[in-house]
Short mmCIF file of C-alpha atoms in Angstrom, two decimals:
data_model
loop_
_atom_site.label_atom_id
_atom_site.label_comp_id
_atom_site.label_asym_id
_atom_site.label_seq_id
_atom_site.Cartn_x
_atom_site.Cartn_y
_atom_site.Cartn_z
CA MET A 15 -30.24 39.58 -3.93
CA ALA A 16 -33.87 40.01 -3.65
CA THR A 17 -35.58 42.33 -6.36
CA VAL A 18 -38.04 43.86 -4.14
CA ARG A 19 -38.81 47.65 -4.82
CA LEU A 20 -36.76 49.96 -2.83
CA ASP A 21 -37.41 53.69 -3.33
CA SER A 22 -35.32 56.57 -2.05
CA VAL A 23 -37.20 59.67 -0.62
CA TYR A 24 -34.67 61.40 1.38
CA PRO A 25 -32.27 62.92 0.72
CA VAL A 26 -32.87 62.71 -3.04
CA ALA A 27 -36.04 61.02 -4.61
CA ALA A 28 -34.97 57.85 -6.84
CA SER A 29 -37.39 55.30 -7.83
CA ASP A 30 -36.97 51.37 -7.63
CA LEU A 31 -33.07 51.12 -6.67
CA ALA A 32 -30.98 48.73 -8.79
CA ASP A 33 -28.50 46.91 -6.60
CA ASP A 34 -25.39 49.32 -7.44
CA ALA A 35 -27.44 52.29 -6.48
CA LEU A 36 -28.26 50.97 -3.24
CA SER A 37 -24.85 49.80 -2.38
CA SER A 38 -23.62 53.33 -2.99
CA LEU A 39 -26.06 54.36 -0.14
CA TYR A 40 -24.44 52.23 2.36
CA ALA A 41 -20.68 51.61 0.92
CA ARG A 42 -17.77 53.41 2.70
CA ALA A 43 -15.20 54.99 0.62
CA ASP A 44 -12.34 54.84 3.13
CA ARG A 45 -12.39 51.32 4.41
CA SER A 46 -9.17 51.98 6.36
CA GLU A 47 -11.26 53.93 9.05
CA THR A 48 -12.58 51.75 11.68
CA TRP A 49 -16.71 52.00 11.62
CA LEU A 50 -19.05 50.12 13.48
CA ARG A 51 -22.37 49.74 12.03
CA VAL A 52 -25.50 48.37 13.78
CA ASN A 53 -28.46 46.78 12.24
CA PHE A 54 -32.01 46.37 13.46
CA VAL A 55 -35.55 45.65 12.57
CA SER A 56 -38.63 47.47 15.30
CA SER A 57 -42.19 47.58 15.21
CA VAL A 58 -43.63 50.99 15.08
CA ASP A 59 -44.34 50.84 18.83
CA GLY A 60 -40.91 49.84 19.48
CA ALA A 61 -40.70 46.14 19.87
CA ALA A 62 -37.48 44.39 18.51
CA THR A 63 -39.02 40.95 18.59
CA VAL A 64 -42.25 39.03 17.99
CA ASP A 65 -42.65 35.85 20.15
CA GLY A 66 -38.95 36.37 21.05
CA VAL A 67 -37.49 36.63 17.60
CA SER A 68 -36.93 39.54 14.97
CA GLY A 69 -37.86 37.05 11.92
CA GLY A 70 -41.60 38.21 12.47
CA LEU A 71 -40.83 41.74 12.01
CA GLY A 72 -38.71 41.83 8.76
CA ASP A 73 -40.13 41.65 5.23
CA ASP A 74 -38.18 41.12 1.68
CA ALA A 75 -37.15 45.00 1.72
CA ASP A 76 -35.66 44.38 5.25
CA HIS A 77 -33.96 41.19 4.20
CA ARG A 78 -32.72 42.62 0.92
CA VAL A 79 -30.66 45.59 3.11
CA PHE A 80 -29.90 42.76 5.62
CA ASP A 81 -28.17 40.87 3.09
CA LEU A 82 -26.42 43.81 1.57
CA LEU A 83 -25.03 45.15 4.89
CA ARG A 84 -23.32 41.56 5.40
CA GLU A 85 -21.95 41.94 1.82
CA LEU A 86 -20.32 45.40 2.52
CA CYS A 87 -18.65 44.58 5.95
CA ASP A 88 -15.46 42.85 7.21
CA VAL A 89 -17.04 41.25 10.09
CA VAL A 90 -20.30 40.56 11.53
CA ILE A 91 -20.74 40.67 15.32
CA VAL A 92 -23.33 39.09 17.16
CA GLY A 93 -24.01 38.37 20.66
CA ALA A 94 -24.24 34.79 21.87
CA GLY A 95 -27.65 35.10 22.87
CA THR A 96 -29.20 36.41 19.82
CA VAL A 97 -27.03 33.78 18.02
CA ARG A 98 -29.17 31.07 20.00
CA ALA A 99 -32.48 32.81 19.66
CA GLU A 100 -32.42 33.60 16.17
CA SER A 101 -31.08 29.73 15.33
CA TYR A 102 -27.90 31.42 13.64
CA GLY A 103 -25.83 29.23 11.13
CA PRO A 104 -22.25 29.46 9.73
CA MET A 105 -21.69 32.92 8.19
CA ARG A 106 -21.98 32.05 4.66
CA LEU A 107 -23.22 34.29 1.97
CA GLN A 108 -25.19 33.26 -0.94
CA GLN A 109 -22.75 32.98 -4.38
CA PRO A 110 -24.42 36.08 -5.79
CA SER A 111 -23.27 38.14 -2.59
CA ALA A 112 -19.75 36.08 -2.52
CA ASP A 113 -19.16 36.97 -6.18
CA ARG A 114 -20.06 40.75 -5.54
CA ARG A 115 -17.43 40.78 -2.68
CA ILE A 116 -14.99 39.44 -4.72
CA ALA A 117 -15.65 42.11 -7.42
CA ARG A 118 -14.95 44.51 -4.78
CA GLY A 119 -11.63 42.92 -3.68
CA LEU A 120 -13.10 41.34 -0.76
CA PRO A 121 -12.97 37.97 0.49
CA PRO A 122 -16.11 35.92 -0.33
CA HIS A 123 -17.29 35.84 3.26
CA PRO A 124 -17.22 38.08 6.02
CA VAL A 125 -15.78 37.15 9.61
CA PHE A 126 -18.48 35.82 12.21
CA ALA A 127 -17.65 37.48 15.38
CA ILE A 128 -19.73 35.84 18.55
CA VAL A 129 -19.65 37.74 21.81
CA SER A 130 -19.91 35.70 24.93
CA ARG A 131 -18.84 36.43 28.44
CA GLY A 132 -19.68 32.90 29.59
CA LEU A 133 -18.84 30.88 26.39
CA ASP A 134 -21.97 29.00 26.69
CA LEU A 135 -21.12 27.51 22.96
CA ASP A 136 -20.99 24.24 21.38
CA PRO A 137 -17.51 23.76 19.45
CA ALA A 138 -19.34 20.95 17.47
CA SER A 139 -22.03 23.46 16.15
CA ARG A 140 -22.23 24.14 12.33
CA ILE A 141 -21.41 27.74 13.22
CA PHE A 142 -17.98 26.27 13.70
CA THR A 143 -17.59 23.32 11.55
CA ASP A 144 -19.52 24.48 8.38
CA ALA A 145 -17.99 27.95 8.74
CA PRO A 146 -16.12 29.22 5.53
CA VAL A 147 -13.76 31.41 7.47
CA ARG A 148 -12.43 30.91 10.81
CA PRO A 149 -15.02 32.42 13.35
CA ILE A 150 -13.83 34.69 16.14
CA ILE A 151 -15.42 34.66 19.87
CA ILE A 152 -14.88 37.80 21.74
CA THR A 153 -14.72 37.29 25.41
CA THR A 154 -13.44 38.47 28.84
CA ASP A 155 -10.29 37.58 30.84
CA ALA A 156 -12.80 36.10 33.48
CA ALA A 157 -14.20 33.53 31.18
CA PRO A 158 -14.10 29.86 32.00
CA ARG A 159 -10.51 28.65 30.91
CA ASP A 160 -11.97 25.02 30.06
CA ARG A 161 -14.49 26.24 27.80
CA ARG A 162 -11.94 29.12 26.09
CA ASP A 163 -9.62 26.10 25.70
CA ARG A 164 -12.15 23.89 23.82
CA LEU A 165 -13.57 26.79 21.69
CA ALA A 166 -10.08 27.53 20.58
CA ALA A 167 -9.77 24.52 18.56
CA VAL A 168 -12.64 25.97 16.33
CA ALA A 169 -12.54 29.52 16.61
CA ASP A 170 -9.86 32.55 17.42
CA ILE A 171 -10.41 33.65 21.22
CA VAL A 172 -10.15 37.42 21.42
CA ILE A 173 -10.02 38.93 25.05
CA ALA A 174 -11.60 42.08 25.36
CA GLY A 175 -12.22 43.19 28.91
CA VAL A 176 -11.52 41.59 32.33
CA ASP A 177 -14.79 41.06 33.84
CA GLU A 178 -17.20 42.67 31.43
CA LEU A 179 -16.77 43.37 27.56
CA ASP A 180 -14.70 46.37 26.79
CA PRO A 181 -16.35 47.67 23.37
CA VAL A 182 -13.40 49.86 22.75
CA ALA A 183 -10.89 46.90 23.10
CA MET A 184 -13.33 44.77 21.04
CA THR A 185 -13.44 47.57 17.98
CA VAL A 186 -9.48 47.78 18.36
CA ALA A 187 -8.75 44.25 18.31
CA LEU A 188 -11.07 43.44 15.36
CA ALA A 189 -9.51 46.46 13.34
CA GLU A 190 -5.87 45.07 14.04
CA ARG A 191 -6.82 41.92 12.14
CA GLY A 192 -7.72 44.08 9.30
CA LEU A 193 -11.49 43.98 10.14
CA THR A 194 -12.24 47.58 10.28
CA GLN A 195 -15.81 47.51 8.51
CA GLN A 196 -17.64 46.14 11.45
CA HIS A 197 -21.46 45.30 11.27
CA CYS A 198 -23.25 44.27 14.41
CA GLU A 199 -26.71 42.69 14.16
CA GLY A 200 -27.65 42.58 17.97
CA GLY A 201 -28.90 41.61 20.19
CA PRO A 202 -30.57 44.66 22.49
CA SER A 203 -27.94 44.14 25.35
CA LEU A 204 -24.95 44.07 23.46
CA PHE A 205 -26.19 47.34 21.27
CA GLY A 206 -26.59 48.73 24.39
CA THR A 207 -23.23 48.26 25.92
CA LEU A 208 -21.83 49.45 22.59
CA ILE A 209 -23.66 52.83 22.69
CA ALA A 210 -22.86 53.41 26.27
CA ALA A 211 -19.16 52.94 25.39
CA GLY A 212 -19.37 55.29 22.32
CA VAL A 213 -18.27 53.01 19.71
CA VAL A 214 -21.33 52.84 17.35
CA ASP A 215 -20.77 55.11 14.38
CA GLU A 216 -24.17 54.03 12.60
CA LEU A 217 -27.74 52.84 12.52
CA CYS A 218 -29.51 50.94 10.14
CA LEU A 219 -33.16 50.74 11.21
CA THR A 220 -36.13 49.07 9.82
CA MET A 221 -39.17 50.11 10.77
CA SER A 222 -41.91 47.38 10.38
CA PRO A 223 -45.34 48.31 10.06
CA GLN A 224 -46.71 46.77 12.96
CA LEU A 225 -48.43 47.29 16.42
CA VAL A 226 -46.75 44.55 18.67
CA ALA A 227 -47.24 45.71 22.30
CA GLY A 228 -46.59 43.21 24.84
CA ASP A 229 -43.37 43.15 26.66
CA ALA A 230 -40.73 42.81 23.78
CA LYS A 231 -37.54 44.35 24.13
CA ARG A 232 -36.66 47.63 22.52
CA ILE A 233 -33.37 47.47 20.04
CA ALA A 234 -31.10 48.76 23.10
CA ALA A 235 -31.28 47.78 26.42
CA GLY A 236 -29.43 49.11 29.67
CA GLU A 237 -28.43 52.44 31.06
CA LEU A 238 -27.01 55.54 29.59
CA ALA A 239 -25.40 58.58 30.94
CA HIS A 240 -27.16 60.60 28.43
CA PRO A 241 -28.84 59.97 25.00
CA SER A 242 -26.78 59.45 21.85
CA GLU A 243 -28.09 62.18 19.10
CA LEU A 244 -28.39 60.85 15.67
CA ILE A 245 -28.14 62.56 12.22
CA LEU A 246 -30.48 61.01 9.48
CA GLY A 247 -28.39 59.84 6.22
CA HIS A 248 -31.25 58.64 4.56
CA VAL A 249 -35.03 57.11 4.15
CA LEU A 250 -35.57 54.13 1.84
CA VAL A 251 -39.37 52.98 1.43
CA SER A 252 -40.88 49.70 0.14
CA GLY A 253 -44.59 49.38 0.52
CA ASN A 254 -45.43 50.20 3.95
CA THR A 255 -42.05 49.56 5.51
CA LEU A 256 -39.05 52.49 6.15
CA LEU A 257 -35.72 51.56 6.17
CA LEU A 258 -33.65 54.24 7.95
CA ARG A 259 -29.97 55.16 8.04
CA TYR A 260 -28.57 57.25 11.02
CA GLU A 261 -25.05 58.50 11.85
CA VAL A 262 -24.14 59.34 15.42
CA ALA A 263 -23.30 62.70 16.02
CA ARG A 264 -19.80 63.37 17.25
#
């Protein structure tokens, strides 16, 4: 894991957090409870991407926490559009991260779960062919049968919804597989759907010290019946970057 300095400023002050101290801030003691965490990076003026991807916003501090959150989860959930836009590869952690997972009694790598209604995914992609753990594709009953059959050769297919994604069915289906610690990396449309369904428990948000302007998406897209209230869990700082953790108020 990167050694970039991270300091805690809330709820307690602590300087230059070591990996164990950082892990304790994000790890959940009761892994039997289903918990859906979402992780995003945003510019100060609300842009989730620069030139269509989030990579221009993240720095070493963001990458350090990004890697840690993958270390702590059972499954990484990503929308297919984000998988394509961000050029995702196989969900394979670096060996030090895999070793720390093993020391915690976890498998070396989390499961990669891709959410796709249209199943516009290539079975020959390295995401599937080089995966250290068989991926999961979460789709709906209306998904094209021929594509579903082709992808079933390289991934487990989970049906969550009839025509549209049913986030509650998704989280339940993953938990039934023992994947209770669920970590979503986007994108905005998927995040908006998860918020609307009330299944998000936590948001980890890196505030990048940039002003982007333009027409970039926010971290969440779509309509909500009412705003979701958040409770601030902690604030970390690295240089001019803020790393925030919120829990959704129930």
